[in-house]
C-alpha cells in the first residue's frame, strides 16, 4: 500500500464545484484478502480484481451478490511489482503493472491474458507489453513527487489501450495511447490534459456512449468521478470534462478501481486506509450512469477569503453561505462554524485549508496562509 498523506500531496489552491451522484451506495465491505483492491473489471457476470503493490500475482473473482471470492487465478510469468488497474476487450484481459509513485521504475509493463485461457485454467501465462515515457530523462527516486506515476488503464479501440498519468506534482493528468500488441514502446502524451484536482486512480470507458470515467481523490481524500465526452478522435480530454464528487455520500475514501457492467451500472472499489486519525475499510460502491454528473444549475458565485495571508481576522465574502470548516495539513478539523468572520490569532503560522459549504449544497476548498 502506498502511504497517502492527507493534505500534503499538493500545495496549491483548490476551488471545485461539486456535483453529486444521487444513487451511489455501498454494496458491501470487501473481504480481508482484498483490502488493497486496485483494478477492477466486470467479466463473466463476476467482478475481477487484484491487490496492488506487493500483493500476489493473482486475479480474484468476486461475486457481486454475496461479496465472496469464488475463484482465484494465478498469472504465472508475472510479479506484482505494483499492479494498479485492469481493463478488457472481447478476447483479452490486461493488467497494468505501472504504479510508479517514486518515478524511478524502468520496468513498466502491461500483462495481456487470453480470456479463453483464463476461463479454462486457474494458472495462466501472459504476453508482455513494455513501455517507457519518452519525455522522462531522470529516474531519481522522488517519492510522492513525480509526474511519471499511473494507476488508470482502458481499452480504447481494437488496436490500442490508453493509460492516464497520476501526477503528484500538480494533478495535471495526461493520456497516453499504447498498442495492444506485445512489444516495447516509448509513449508520448495526447495533446489535451485534465486538471484533475487530485490523484487519479482508475478508469473505464464506455465504447457505446463514448464516455470516459476517471476516478480519484483530492488532497482531502474526497473521492471524485470525472466524465469526459464529446471529444475529438483519440484526444479524450478535448471535449467536455465534468467532475462529480462522492464525498457527500462517503466522506473520506481512497477509491481505486471502476468498471461498468454493460447495462448502465458502475462499480467502484476502495482500499482500506488509516492515516492521521482517519481510517476506513475497503468496500464496493455502485451507481447508475443515468444519475451521474447531475450538476446543480444554480449559479455558484465567486467567493473570496481575505486577507490571505492572514494575521488576525479572516473574512469570507459570499452571499450564499452555510458553513465554514478549517483543516490543517494532516486533515484534522480545527474549526467548524457559521460566521463569515474568523479570528485566526490562536492558529499557528502555516498552511490551512478552508472548506466553504454553500446553501445550494456545493462546496469549495481554498488554501490560506496564517502569518
PDB file of N, CA and C in Angstrom, residues 302-338:
ATOM      1  N   UNK A 302     -18.612  33.603  -7.052  1.00  0.00           N
ATOM      2  CA  UNK A 302     -17.205  33.674  -6.703  1.00  0.00           C
ATOM      3  C   UNK A 302     -17.078  34.062  -5.244  1.00  0.00           C
ATOM      4  N   UNK A 303     -16.445  33.217  -4.442  1.00  0.00           N
ATOM      5  CA  UNK A 303     -16.251  33.568  -3.044  1.00  0.00           C
ATOM      6  C   UNK A 303     -14.822  34.031  -2.842  1.00  0.00           C
ATOM      7  N   UNK A 304     -14.629  34.847  -1.840  1.00  0.00           N
ATOM      8  CA  UNK A 304     -13.314  35.395  -1.550  1.00  0.00           C
ATOM      9  C   UNK A 304     -13.002  35.209  -0.078  1.00  0.00           C
ATOM     10  N   UNK A 305     -11.748  34.874   0.208  1.00  0.00           N
ATOM     11  CA  UNK A 305     -11.226  34.839   1.570  1.00  0.00           C
ATOM     12  C   UNK A 305     -10.140  35.902   1.650  1.00  0.00           C
ATOM     13  N   UNK A 306     -10.246  36.816   2.591  1.00  0.00           N
ATOM     14  CA  UNK A 306      -9.264  37.890   2.670  1.00  0.00           C
ATOM     15  C   UNK A 306      -9.112  38.364   4.112  1.00  0.00           C
ATOM     16  N   UNK A 307      -7.923  38.918   4.454  1.00  0.00           N
ATOM     17  CA  UNK A 307      -6.699  38.905   3.644  1.00  0.00           C
ATOM     18  C   UNK A 307      -6.075  37.514   3.634  1.00  0.00           C
ATOM     19  N   UNK A 308      -5.269  37.253   2.655  1.00  0.00           N
ATOM     20  CA  UNK A 308      -4.582  35.973   2.549  1.00  0.00           C
ATOM     21  C   UNK A 308      -3.213  36.216   1.921  1.00  0.00           C
ATOM     22  N   UNK A 309      -2.153  36.112   2.707  1.00  0.00           N
ATOM     23  CA  UNK A 309      -2.018  35.588   4.064  1.00  0.00           C
ATOM     24  C   UNK A 309      -2.761  36.437   5.100  1.00  0.00           C
ATOM     25  N   UNK A 310      -3.113  35.791   6.230  1.00  0.00           N
ATOM     26  CA  UNK A 310      -3.884  36.446   7.275  1.00  0.00           C
ATOM     27  C   UNK A 310      -3.102  36.411   8.583  1.00  0.00           C
ATOM     28  N   UNK A 311      -3.277  37.462   9.372  1.00  0.00           N
ATOM     29  CA  UNK A 311      -2.628  37.522  10.679  1.00  0.00           C
ATOM     30  C   UNK A 311      -3.642  37.372  11.810  1.00  0.00           C
ATOM     31  N   UNK A 312      -4.745  38.134  11.726  1.00  0.00           N
ATOM     32  CA  UNK A 312      -5.722  38.091  12.819  1.00  0.00           C
ATOM     33  C   UNK A 312      -7.115  37.688  12.336  1.00  0.00           C
ATOM     34  N   UNK A 313      -7.787  38.564  11.568  1.00  0.00           N
ATOM     35  CA  UNK A 313      -9.173  38.319  11.170  1.00  0.00           C
ATOM     36  C   UNK A 313      -9.249  37.891   9.708  1.00  0.00           C
ATOM     37  N   UNK A 314      -9.873  36.730   9.466  1.00  0.00           N
ATOM     38  CA  UNK A 314     -10.120  36.244   8.113  1.00  0.00           C
ATOM     39  C   UNK A 314     -11.589  36.458   7.789  1.00  0.00           C
ATOM     40  N   UNK A 315     -11.861  37.106   6.667  1.00  0.00           N
ATOM     41  CA  UNK A 315     -13.238  37.388   6.253  1.00  0.00           C
ATOM     42  C   UNK A 315     -13.611  36.554   5.036  1.00  0.00           C
ATOM     43  N   UNK A 316     -14.871  36.134   4.990  1.00  0.00           N
ATOM     44  CA  UNK A 316     -15.410  35.359   3.878  1.00  0.00           C
ATOM     45  C   UNK A 316     -16.432  36.219   3.159  1.00  0.00           C
ATOM     46  N   UNK A 317     -16.249  36.412   1.854  1.00  0.00           N
ATOM     47  CA  UNK A 317     -17.188  37.190   1.067  1.00  0.00           C
ATOM     48  C   UNK A 317     -17.988  36.270   0.163  1.00  0.00           C
ATOM     49  N   UNK A 318     -19.254  36.091   0.467  1.00  0.00           N
ATOM     50  CA  UNK A 318     -20.203  35.341  -0.347  1.00  0.00           C
ATOM     51  C   UNK A 318     -21.585  35.551   0.250  1.00  0.00           C
ATOM     52  N   UNK A 319     -22.593  35.619  -0.605  1.00  0.00           N
ATOM     53  CA  UNK A 319     -23.964  35.776  -0.113  1.00  0.00           C
ATOM     54  C   UNK A 319     -24.663  34.439   0.084  1.00  0.00           C
ATOM     55  N   UNK A 320     -24.049  33.384  -0.444  1.00  0.00           N
ATOM     56  CA  UNK A 320     -24.673  32.060  -0.433  1.00  0.00           C
ATOM     57  C   UNK A 320     -23.879  31.171   0.511  1.00  0.00           C
ATOM     58  N   UNK A 321     -24.056  31.370   1.812  1.00  0.00           N
ATOM     59  CA  UNK A 321     -23.156  30.797   2.811  1.00  0.00           C
ATOM     60  C   UNK A 321     -23.922  29.957   3.818  1.00  0.00           C
ATOM     61  N   UNK A 322     -23.364  28.774   4.101  1.00  0.00           N
ATOM     62  CA  UNK A 322     -23.977  27.900   5.099  1.00  0.00           C
ATOM     63  C   UNK A 322     -23.039  27.583   6.254  1.00  0.00           C
ATOM     64  N   UNK A 323     -21.799  27.170   5.928  1.00  0.00           N
ATOM     65  CA  UNK A 323     -20.894  26.700   6.975  1.00  0.00           C
ATOM     66  C   UNK A 323     -19.452  26.854   6.523  1.00  0.00           C
ATOM     67  N   UNK A 324     -18.540  27.032   7.494  1.00  0.00           N
ATOM     68  CA  UNK A 324     -17.118  27.072   7.204  1.00  0.00           C
ATOM     69  C   UNK A 324     -16.402  26.060   8.094  1.00  0.00           C
ATOM     70  N   UNK A 325     -15.426  25.357   7.509  1.00  0.00           N
ATOM     71  CA  UNK A 325     -14.591  24.425   8.264  1.00  0.00           C
ATOM     72  C   UNK A 325     -13.133  24.692   7.918  1.00  0.00           C
ATOM     73  N   UNK A 326     -12.257  24.564   8.914  1.00  0.00           N
ATOM     74  CA  UNK A 326     -10.828  24.760   8.710  1.00  0.00           C
ATOM     75  C   UNK A 326     -10.100  23.473   9.076  1.00  0.00           C
ATOM     76  N   UNK A 327      -9.220  23.015   8.167  1.00  0.00           N
ATOM     77  CA  UNK A 327      -8.437  21.801   8.371  1.00  0.00           C
ATOM     78  C   UNK A 327      -6.954  22.148   8.342  1.00  0.00           C
ATOM     79  N   UNK A 328      -6.161  21.406   9.124  1.00  0.00           N
ATOM     80  CA  UNK A 328      -4.719  21.564   8.995  1.00  0.00           C
ATOM     81  C   UNK A 328      -4.196  20.637   7.907  1.00  0.00           C
ATOM     82  N   UNK A 329      -2.891  20.618   7.693  1.00  0.00           N
ATOM     83  CA  UNK A 329      -2.326  19.843   6.588  1.00  0.00           C
ATOM     84  C   UNK A 329      -2.253  18.351   6.872  1.00  0.00           C
ATOM     85  N   UNK A 330      -2.745  17.910   8.041  1.00  0.00           N
ATOM     86  CA  UNK A 330      -2.862  16.483   8.339  1.00  0.00           C
ATOM     87  C   UNK A 330      -4.304  16.005   8.245  1.00  0.00           C
ATOM     88  N   UNK A 331      -5.190  16.910   7.837  1.00  0.00           N
ATOM     89  CA  UNK A 331      -6.582  16.526   7.665  1.00  0.00           C
ATOM     90  C   UNK A 331      -7.433  16.672   8.904  1.00  0.00           C
ATOM     91  N   UNK A 332      -6.868  17.197   9.991  1.00  0.00           N
ATOM     92  CA  UNK A 332      -7.631  17.342  11.230  1.00  0.00           C
ATOM     93  C   UNK A 332      -8.529  18.574  11.151  1.00  0.00           C
ATOM     94  N   UNK A 333      -9.783  18.418  11.557  1.00  0.00           N
ATOM     95  CA  UNK A 333     -10.719  19.533  11.595  1.00  0.00           C
ATOM     96  C   UNK A 333     -10.430  20.380  12.822  1.00  0.00           C
ATOM     97  N   UNK A 334     -10.118  21.658  12.608  1.00  0.00           N
ATOM     98  CA  UNK A 334      -9.759  22.562  13.698  1.00  0.00           C
ATOM     99  C   UNK A 334     -10.877  23.508  14.079  1.00  0.00           C
ATOM    100  N   UNK A 335     -11.775  23.786  13.131  1.00  0.00           N
ATOM    101  CA  UNK A 335     -12.848  24.742  13.398  1.00  0.00           C
ATOM    102  C   UNK A 335     -14.031  24.443  12.505  1.00  0.00           C
ATOM    103  N   UNK A 336     -15.229  24.584  13.052  1.00  0.00           N
ATOM    104  CA  UNK A 336     -16.457  24.481  12.276  1.00  0.00           C
ATOM    105  C   UNK A 336     -17.438  25.500  12.823  1.00  0.00           C
ATOM    106  N   UNK A 337     -18.006  26.312  11.935  1.00  0.00           N
ATOM    107  CA  UNK A 337     -18.934  27.335  12.392  1.00  0.00           C
ATOM    108  C   UNK A 337     -19.703  27.946  11.244  1.00  0.00           C
ATOM    109  N   UNK A 338     -20.499  28.968  11.549  1.00  0.00           N
ATOM    110  CA  UNK A 338     -21.317  29.606  10.518  1.00  0.00           C
ATOM    111  C   UNK A 338     -21.150  31.115  10.487  1.00  0.00           C
TER     112      UNK A 338
END
